[in-house]
Amino acid sequence: MCGIVAYLGHREACPIILKGLHRLEYRGYDSAGVALLNGDLNVYKKKGKVSDLEAYISEKDTHATVGMGHTRWATHGEPNDENAHPHYSTSERIAIIHNGIIENYAALKTHLQQQGHTFHSDTDTEVFVNLIEEIQKQNSCSLEEAVRLALHEVVGAYAIVVLSKDAPNQLIAARKGSPMVIGIGDGEFFIASDATPIIEYTNEVVYVNDYEIVVIRDGQLEIRSKEDVSQIPYIQKLELELDSIEKGGYPHFMLKEIFEQPRSILDSMRGRLELGAGHLNMGGIRAYEQKFINAQRIIIVACGTSWHAGLVAEYLIEDLARIPVEVEYASEFRYRNPIITERDIVIAISQSGETADTLAAIELAKSKGATIFGICNVVGSSIARATDAGAYTHAGPEIGVASTKAFTAQVTVLTLLAMIMGQKRGTITDTKLRELMVELDTIPAKVTKALELDAQIQEIAEEFKDATNFLYLGRGYNFPVALEGALKLKEISYIHAEGYPAAEMKHGPIALIDENMPMVVIATRDSSYEKVVSNIQEVKARKGRIIAIVSEGDKVIPAMAEYVIEVPHTSEVLMPLVSVIPLQLLSYHIAVLRGCNVDQPRNLAKSVTVE
Ligand code: G6P
């Protein structure tokens, strides 16, 4: 949520910052701005996309080798030019960019107004920069010291970068709760919300920790604690390919990421499923094996699509490892005094590894003694670092706001985890385990086959693009897939859609069915197949329009459904990995046909770092 980028070095800062902002636009895109320090401290900002900012500054003097930029996802104050970042202090000698929320901004603002500070925006961020200015004035101290003291007064989350006209050739940054990474080049430094703006310049990075202050000046990087103690920066090698964050010929990142799934699923299994040797490995659980074996309960916390992956895991883990599982929205869990013991394992699932509610749920569970296992995609992310143990999904960067390949990678890792736990606990026979391993190995090829349905799905999308409502039905393992299909459609096409367990339809949604209601039914051949067929009959009797996702070769459903999408057959346990593919494609094509911005849907952000 909100992207920040800053540069100090020997090159022109503005093009580097703008390019970085484009890369970070997935985090927020309602307004954007830059501040450039070159004797003067100039701030240029504009409502709209980064491209609007580019057009706006094309005539301005942007010559500078120090600067910073921001792309916003509004929290305090509507998206407009005034609320866009960077924000000046009252004297316009200091500027700030900020990702996060300052919770006590109202009280601070009143105090600062009494001291004569004036405000031009509705943001909490403008309060922050004026607080720094006021502290610097009161204490006659350096900018760095003023920032440090200000951090003791603000409550909330932040990743900030501060520039001052009085401190040329200097960048001050700090974080608590919002991500920040520093790139170290040859006589140049980069600061960003994630590594994507940095990768073409350097592969040496430092992930900033909470409560750390970064000072870049005189060609040096210094990191200090909030208590002003110098810290040794831990420099890591960045393993990110430039290709992986570009569209690679696809019109949208979302489509590219949908089509990447055969590879990303394979990557998430690599080294973990060793079919030849008949082994399953997961380095992350090794040290906690006994805890997993003796767990009395597993609680899964997540948000959005990751929560849907958690629901699939509930079926998987209970089925294969016979451990009771509860799946919780992290945002609810963190505020409801849950009962957690030291024998519980909490699995936190997050693509970004930065979701504020999931992070807070982890802290709560930790404080009660539970073992925390993280499943994250972004390496080095806050959640990955806050957990006791974990497994990365290795899906590669996911840029499209609607999550696709991260979901299937999460489900793959959770499947492997459930299989390993079942094996260790003796709740799955060797034969069944072997069968599942063989089948899991075929999934990338089956996903490739499902992707070949693209043209057919595009035709179906043409037919239904003007619908105003959609229902998605599934049972068992396919119920979370129905929820995920409905979420995808809502997110990017703005059509109202609901996912439902097929049998629950009789308790409400059936009242909605008429000849205008499209109903996507996931009816693959599994243990609830017959029952789903009955549900399809019930919809048909009420003239609902049925789009059925069926297993290849199904002879029954084609006679009942208006459209039939045949996916390769696989084990019931693995079916979500295949059945979700046509639903991703359907939402994608409907959104494109409706002229929606697929990669940057309105109001959404990829990484939700505020609660
Ligand atoms: C946002 C994103 C979703 C994502 C959810 C959870 O809502 O738009 O795509 O599923 O956050 O994010 P996480 O990074 O924790 O998986």
mmCIF file of N, CA and C in Angstrom, residues 4-9 16 24 67-68 97 158-162 170-176 178-217 219-224 231-240 354 379-381 385:
data_model
loop_
_atom_site.group_PDB
_atom_site.id
_atom_site.type_symbol
_atom_site.label_atom_id
_atom_site.label_comp_id
_atom_site.label_asym_id
_atom_site.label_seq_id
_atom_site.Cartn_x
_atom_site.Cartn_y
_atom_site.Cartn_z
ATOM 1 N N ILE A 4 7.192 3.689 -2.154
ATOM 2 C CA ILE A 4 8.166 4.758 -1.988
ATOM 3 C C ILE A 4 9.462 4.371 -2.685
ATOM 4 N N VAL A 5 10.125 5.383 -3.220
ATOM 5 C CA VAL A 5 11.410 5.134 -3.872
ATOM 6 C C VAL A 5 12.271 6.395 -3.707
ATOM 7 N N ALA A 6 13.555 6.194 -3.501
ATOM 8 C CA ALA A 6 14.450 7.350 -3.357
ATOM 9 C C ALA A 6 15.805 6.995 -3.930
ATOM 10 N N TYR A 7 16.527 8.040 -4.325
ATOM 11 C CA TYR A 7 17.857 7.831 -4.937
ATOM 12 C C TYR A 7 18.818 8.916 -4.470
ATOM 13 N N LEU A 8 20.054 8.520 -4.248
ATOM 14 C CA LEU A 8 21.150 9.464 -4.003
ATOM 15 C C LEU A 8 22.386 8.888 -4.677
ATOM 16 N N GLY A 9 22.983 9.646 -5.579
ATOM 17 C CA GLY A 9 24.160 9.106 -6.268
ATOM 18 C C GLY A 9 24.679 10.069 -7.294
ATOM 19 N N ILE A 16 15.203 7.620 -12.656
ATOM 20 C CA ILE A 16 15.287 6.398 -11.832
ATOM 21 C C ILE A 16 14.051 6.303 -10.927
ATOM 22 N N LEU A 24 6.324 0.183 -8.800
ATOM 23 C CA LEU A 24 5.641 0.087 -7.504
ATOM 24 C C LEU A 24 4.169 0.440 -7.605
ATOM 25 N N GLY A 67 16.791 12.538 -4.796
ATOM 26 C CA GLY A 67 15.351 12.740 -4.881
ATOM 27 C C GLY A 67 14.576 11.551 -4.366
ATOM 28 N N MET A 68 13.274 11.730 -4.330
ATOM 29 C CA MET A 68 12.412 10.639 -3.848
ATOM 30 C C MET A 68 11.041 10.746 -4.513
ATOM 31 N N ILE A 97 8.073 11.503 2.239
ATOM 32 C CA ILE A 97 7.153 10.533 1.633
ATOM 33 C C ILE A 97 6.915 9.469 2.688
ATOM 34 N N TYR A 158 4.917 3.057 9.566
ATOM 35 C CA TYR A 158 5.519 3.969 8.601
ATOM 36 C C TYR A 158 6.725 3.363 7.908
ATOM 37 N N ALA A 159 6.896 3.769 6.668
ATOM 38 C CA ALA A 159 8.185 3.709 5.995
ATOM 39 C C ALA A 159 8.290 5.112 5.429
ATOM 40 N N ILE A 160 9.306 5.862 5.872
ATOM 41 C CA ILE A 160 9.409 7.272 5.445
ATOM 42 C C ILE A 160 10.780 7.545 4.853
ATOM 43 N N VAL A 161 10.795 8.526 3.953
ATOM 44 C CA VAL A 161 12.067 9.094 3.517
ATOM 45 C C VAL A 161 11.923 10.608 3.663
ATOM 46 N N VAL A 162 12.977 11.233 4.164
ATOM 47 C CA VAL A 162 12.930 12.670 4.439
ATOM 48 C C VAL A 162 14.106 13.348 3.729
ATOM 49 N N GLN A 170 21.849 14.232 1.244
ATOM 50 C CA GLN A 170 21.533 13.393 2.403
ATOM 51 C C GLN A 170 20.109 12.843 2.292
ATOM 52 N N LEU A 171 19.969 11.560 2.608
ATOM 53 C CA LEU A 171 18.636 10.936 2.670
ATOM 54 C C LEU A 171 18.490 10.338 4.059
ATOM 55 N N ILE A 172 17.366 10.608 4.698
ATOM 56 C CA ILE A 172 17.083 9.968 5.989
ATOM 57 C C ILE A 172 15.832 9.121 5.792
ATOM 58 N N ALA A 173 15.858 7.904 6.264
ATOM 59 C CA ALA A 173 14.685 7.027 6.111
ATOM 60 C C ALA A 173 14.486 6.248 7.407
ATOM 61 N N ALA A 174 13.279 5.736 7.588
ATOM 62 C CA ALA A 174 13.007 4.930 8.787
ATOM 63 C C ALA A 174 11.809 4.044 8.512
ATOM 64 N N ARG A 175 11.716 2.958 9.252
ATOM 65 C CA ARG A 175 10.540 2.103 9.079
ATOM 66 C C ARG A 175 10.053 1.500 10.390
ATOM 67 N N LYS A 176 8.747 1.315 10.432
ATOM 68 C CA LYS A 176 8.131 0.459 11.441
ATOM 69 C C LYS A 176 6.851 -0.086 10.815
ATOM 70 N N SER A 178 6.050 -1.035 7.849
ATOM 71 C CA SER A 178 5.903 -0.946 6.393
ATOM 72 C C SER A 178 7.257 -1.281 5.762
ATOM 73 N N PRO A 179 7.249 -1.989 4.652
ATOM 74 C CA PRO A 179 8.529 -2.508 4.151
ATOM 75 C C PRO A 179 9.467 -1.450 3.578
ATOM 76 N N MET A 180 10.763 -1.762 3.647
ATOM 77 C CA MET A 180 11.767 -0.858 3.076
ATOM 78 C C MET A 180 13.039 -1.644 2.793
ATOM 79 N N VAL A 181 13.569 -1.438 1.598
ATOM 80 C CA VAL A 181 14.818 -2.105 1.245
ATOM 81 C C VAL A 181 15.773 -1.057 0.671
ATOM 82 N N ILE A 182 17.039 -1.200 1.010
ATOM 83 C CA ILE A 182 18.069 -0.271 0.523
ATOM 84 C C ILE A 182 18.907 -1.000 -0.518
ATOM 85 N N GLY A 183 19.144 -0.392 -1.658
ATOM 86 C CA GLY A 183 20.054 -0.955 -2.652
ATOM 87 C C GLY A 183 21.391 -0.218 -2.562
ATOM 88 N N ILE A 184 22.467 -0.978 -2.539
ATOM 89 C CA ILE A 184 23.786 -0.339 -2.422
ATOM 90 C C ILE A 184 24.524 -0.514 -3.739
ATOM 91 N N GLY A 185 24.712 0.582 -4.461
ATOM 92 C CA GLY A 185 25.435 0.519 -5.726
ATOM 93 C C GLY A 185 26.847 1.081 -5.555
ATOM 94 N N ASP A 186 27.460 1.396 -6.678
ATOM 95 C CA ASP A 186 28.806 1.931 -6.640
ATOM 96 C C ASP A 186 28.710 3.447 -6.466
ATOM 97 N N GLY A 187 28.850 3.907 -5.261
ATOM 98 C CA GLY A 187 28.712 5.338 -4.983
ATOM 99 C C GLY A 187 27.291 5.838 -5.128
ATOM 100 N N GLU A 188 26.341 4.963 -5.075
ATOM 101 C CA GLU A 188 24.941 5.393 -5.179
ATOM 102 C C GLU A 188 24.064 4.485 -4.312
ATOM 103 N N PHE A 189 22.939 5.031 -3.886
ATOM 104 C CA PHE A 189 22.041 4.304 -2.980
ATOM 105 C C PHE A 189 20.594 4.444 -3.451
ATOM 106 N N PHE A 190 19.838 3.418 -3.209
ATOM 107 C CA PHE A 190 18.431 3.374 -3.611
ATOM 108 C C PHE A 190 17.621 2.982 -2.382
ATOM 109 N N ILE A 191 16.450 3.545 -2.249
ATOM 110 C CA ILE A 191 15.547 3.109 -1.178
ATOM 111 C C ILE A 191 14.214 2.810 -1.853
ATOM 112 N N ALA A 192 13.578 1.714 -1.470
ATOM 113 C CA ALA A 192 12.294 1.406 -2.108
ATOM 114 C C ALA A 192 11.457 0.508 -1.212
ATOM 115 N N SER A 193 10.153 0.436 -1.550
ATOM 116 C CA SER A 193 9.240 -0.429 -0.794
ATOM 117 C C SER A 193 9.518 -1.897 -1.073
ATOM 118 N N ASP A 194 9.957 -2.201 -2.270
ATOM 119 C CA ASP A 194 10.440 -3.550 -2.545
ATOM 120 C C ASP A 194 11.594 -3.430 -3.549
ATOM 121 N N ALA A 195 12.178 -4.561 -3.876
ATOM 122 C CA ALA A 195 13.425 -4.503 -4.640
ATOM 123 C C ALA A 195 13.218 -4.217 -6.133
ATOM 124 N N THR A 196 11.968 -4.188 -6.612
ATOM 125 C CA THR A 196 11.778 -4.073 -8.064
ATOM 126 C C THR A 196 12.345 -2.788 -8.676
ATOM 127 N N PRO A 197 12.337 -1.627 -7.986
ATOM 128 C CA PRO A 197 12.947 -0.450 -8.618
ATOM 129 C C PRO A 197 14.471 -0.500 -8.612
ATOM 130 N N ILE A 198 15.036 -1.463 -7.915
ATOM 131 C CA ILE A 198 16.480 -1.469 -7.675
ATOM 132 C C ILE A 198 17.228 -2.425 -8.592
ATOM 133 N N ILE A 199 16.546 -3.497 -9.035
ATOM 134 C CA ILE A 199 17.291 -4.638 -9.580
ATOM 135 C C ILE A 199 18.202 -4.351 -10.760
ATOM 136 N N GLU A 200 17.850 -3.375 -11.595
ATOM 137 C CA GLU A 200 18.784 -3.219 -12.718
ATOM 138 C C GLU A 200 20.043 -2.421 -12.358
ATOM 139 N N TYR A 201 20.104 -1.910 -11.126
ATOM 140 C CA TYR A 201 21.267 -1.110 -10.743
ATOM 141 C C TYR A 201 22.230 -1.865 -9.828
ATOM 142 N N THR A 202 21.704 -2.693 -8.970
ATOM 143 C CA THR A 202 22.569 -3.413 -8.033
ATOM 144 C C THR A 202 21.842 -4.665 -7.520
ATOM 145 N N ASN A 203 22.626 -5.650 -7.113
ATOM 146 C CA ASN A 203 21.989 -6.806 -6.474
ATOM 147 C C ASN A 203 22.396 -6.918 -5.001
ATOM 148 N N GLU A 204 22.938 -5.831 -4.461
ATOM 149 C CA GLU A 204 23.282 -5.833 -3.035
ATOM 150 C C GLU A 204 22.231 -5.026 -2.285
ATOM 151 N N VAL A 205 21.548 -5.688 -1.378
ATOM 152 C CA VAL A 205 20.462 -4.998 -0.684
ATOM 153 C C VAL A 205 20.530 -5.225 0.824
ATOM 154 N N VAL A 206 19.917 -4.285 1.527
ATOM 155 C CA VAL A 206 19.758 -4.418 2.983
ATOM 156 C C VAL A 206 18.272 -4.229 3.268
ATOM 157 N N TYR A 207 17.655 -5.215 3.917
ATOM 158 C CA TYR A 207 16.260 -5.062 4.332
ATOM 159 C C TYR A 207 16.256 -4.336 5.674
ATOM 160 N N VAL A 208 15.596 -3.197 5.706
ATOM 161 C CA VAL A 208 15.590 -2.395 6.935
ATOM 162 C C VAL A 208 14.625 -3.047 7.926
ATOM 163 N N ASN A 209 15.021 -3.085 9.194
ATOM 164 C CA ASN A 209 14.158 -3.654 10.233
ATOM 165 C C ASN A 209 13.313 -2.574 10.886
ATOM 166 N N ASP A 210 12.274 -3.009 11.572
ATOM 167 C CA ASP A 210 11.437 -2.065 12.314
ATOM 168 C C ASP A 210 12.294 -1.274 13.291
ATOM 169 N N TYR A 211 11.935 -0.056 13.476
ATOM 170 C CA TYR A 211 12.594 0.864 14.421
ATOM 171 C C TYR A 211 14.021 1.217 14.027
ATOM 172 N N GLU A 212 14.392 1.000 12.781
ATOM 173 C CA GLU A 212 15.731 1.409 12.359
ATOM 174 C C GLU A 212 15.653 2.713 11.566
ATOM 175 N N ILE A 213 16.704 3.512 11.709
ATOM 176 C CA ILE A 213 16.800 4.781 10.968
ATOM 177 C C ILE A 213 17.983 4.670 10.018
ATOM 178 N N VAL A 214 17.740 5.045 8.779
ATOM 179 C CA VAL A 214 18.779 4.931 7.756
ATOM 180 C C VAL A 214 19.286 6.335 7.427
ATOM 181 N N VAL A 215 20.581 6.496 7.449
ATOM 182 C CA VAL A 215 21.161 7.798 7.084
ATOM 183 C C VAL A 215 22.120 7.552 5.926
ATOM 184 N N ILE A 216 21.843 8.195 4.803
ATOM 185 C CA ILE A 216 22.756 8.074 3.661
ATOM 186 C C ILE A 216 23.350 9.460 3.422
ATOM 187 N N ARG A 217 24.648 9.570 3.630
ATOM 188 C CA ARG A 217 25.323 10.866 3.380
ATOM 189 C C ARG A 217 26.807 10.620 3.173
ATOM 190 N N GLY A 219 28.431 9.472 0.749
ATOM 191 C CA GLY A 219 28.744 8.184 0.142
ATOM 192 C C GLY A 219 28.705 7.019 1.125
ATOM 193 N N GLN A 220 28.108 7.211 2.268
ATOM 194 C CA GLN A 220 28.068 6.154 3.288
ATOM 195 C C GLN A 220 26.628 5.835 3.681
ATOM 196 N N LEU A 221 26.428 4.576 4.023
ATOM 197 C CA LEU A 221 25.135 4.164 4.577
ATOM 198 C C LEU A 221 25.333 3.864 6.057
ATOM 199 N N GLU A 222 24.493 4.459 6.868
ATOM 200 C CA GLU A 222 24.556 4.159 8.289
ATOM 201 C C GLU A 222 23.166 3.788 8.768
ATOM 202 N N ILE A 223 23.084 2.744 9.573
ATOM 203 C CA ILE A 223 21.786 2.367 10.146
ATOM 204 C C ILE A 223 21.888 2.477 11.659
ATOM 205 N N ARG A 224 20.921 3.164 12.257
ATOM 206 C CA ARG A 224 20.933 3.349 13.708
ATOM 207 C C ARG A 224 19.601 2.910 14.291
ATOM 208 N N GLN A 231 23.941 0.203 13.995
ATOM 209 C CA GLN A 231 23.665 -1.201 13.686
ATOM 210 C C GLN A 231 24.545 -1.627 12.510
ATOM 211 N N ILE A 232 24.906 -2.899 12.487
ATOM 212 C CA ILE A 232 25.701 -3.366 11.339
ATOM 213 C C ILE A 232 24.734 -3.800 10.239
ATOM 214 N N PRO A 233 24.785 -3.146 9.062
ATOM 215 C CA PRO A 233 23.840 -3.531 7.996
ATOM 216 C C PRO A 233 24.133 -4.950 7.500
ATOM 217 N N TYR A 234 23.093 -5.720 7.336
ATOM 218 C CA TYR A 234 23.248 -7.084 6.833
ATOM 219 C C TYR A 234 22.988 -7.038 5.323
ATOM 220 N N ILE A 235 24.078 -7.098 4.553
ATOM 221 C CA ILE A 235 23.946 -6.962 3.097
ATOM 222 C C ILE A 235 23.642 -8.329 2.487
ATOM 223 N N GLN A 236 22.561 -8.401 1.716
ATOM 224 C CA GLN A 236 22.168 -9.675 1.098
ATOM 225 C C GLN A 236 22.237 -9.556 -0.418
ATOM 226 N N LYS A 237 22.373 -10.691 -1.078
ATOM 227 C CA LYS A 237 22.353 -10.713 -2.550
ATOM 228 C C LYS A 237 20.899 -10.854 -2.990
ATOM 229 N N LEU A 238 20.544 -10.029 -3.928
ATOM 230 C CA LEU A 238 19.175 -10.042 -4.423
ATOM 231 C C LEU A 238 19.022 -11.115 -5.493
ATOM 232 N N GLU A 239 18.038 -11.985 -5.296
ATOM 233 C CA GLU A 239 17.826 -13.001 -6.330
ATOM 234 C C GLU A 239 16.528 -12.693 -7.060
ATOM 235 N N LEU A 240 16.594 -11.785 -7.961
ATOM 236 C CA LEU A 240 15.398 -11.360 -8.690
ATOM 237 C C LEU A 240 15.839 -11.066 -10.109
ATOM 238 N N GLU A 354 3.516 -8.814 3.793
ATOM 239 C CA GLU A 354 3.464 -7.495 4.423
ATOM 240 C C GLU A 354 2.074 -7.149 4.948
ATOM 241 N N VAL A 379 10.458 -12.946 -0.658
ATOM 242 C CA VAL A 379 11.615 -13.317 0.168
ATOM 243 C C VAL A 379 12.054 -12.104 0.995
ATOM 244 N N GLY A 380 12.311 -12.343 2.261
ATOM 245 C CA GLY A 380 12.795 -11.274 3.143
ATOM 246 C C GLY A 380 11.695 -10.355 3.630
ATOM 247 N N SER A 381 10.419 -10.681 3.342
ATOM 248 C CA SER A 381 9.317 -9.807 3.735
ATOM 249 C C SER A 381 9.113 -9.844 5.249
ATOM 250 N N ARG A 385 10.014 -12.813 8.081
ATOM 251 C CA ARG A 385 11.007 -12.618 9.143
ATOM 252 C C ARG A 385 10.393 -12.707 10.538
#
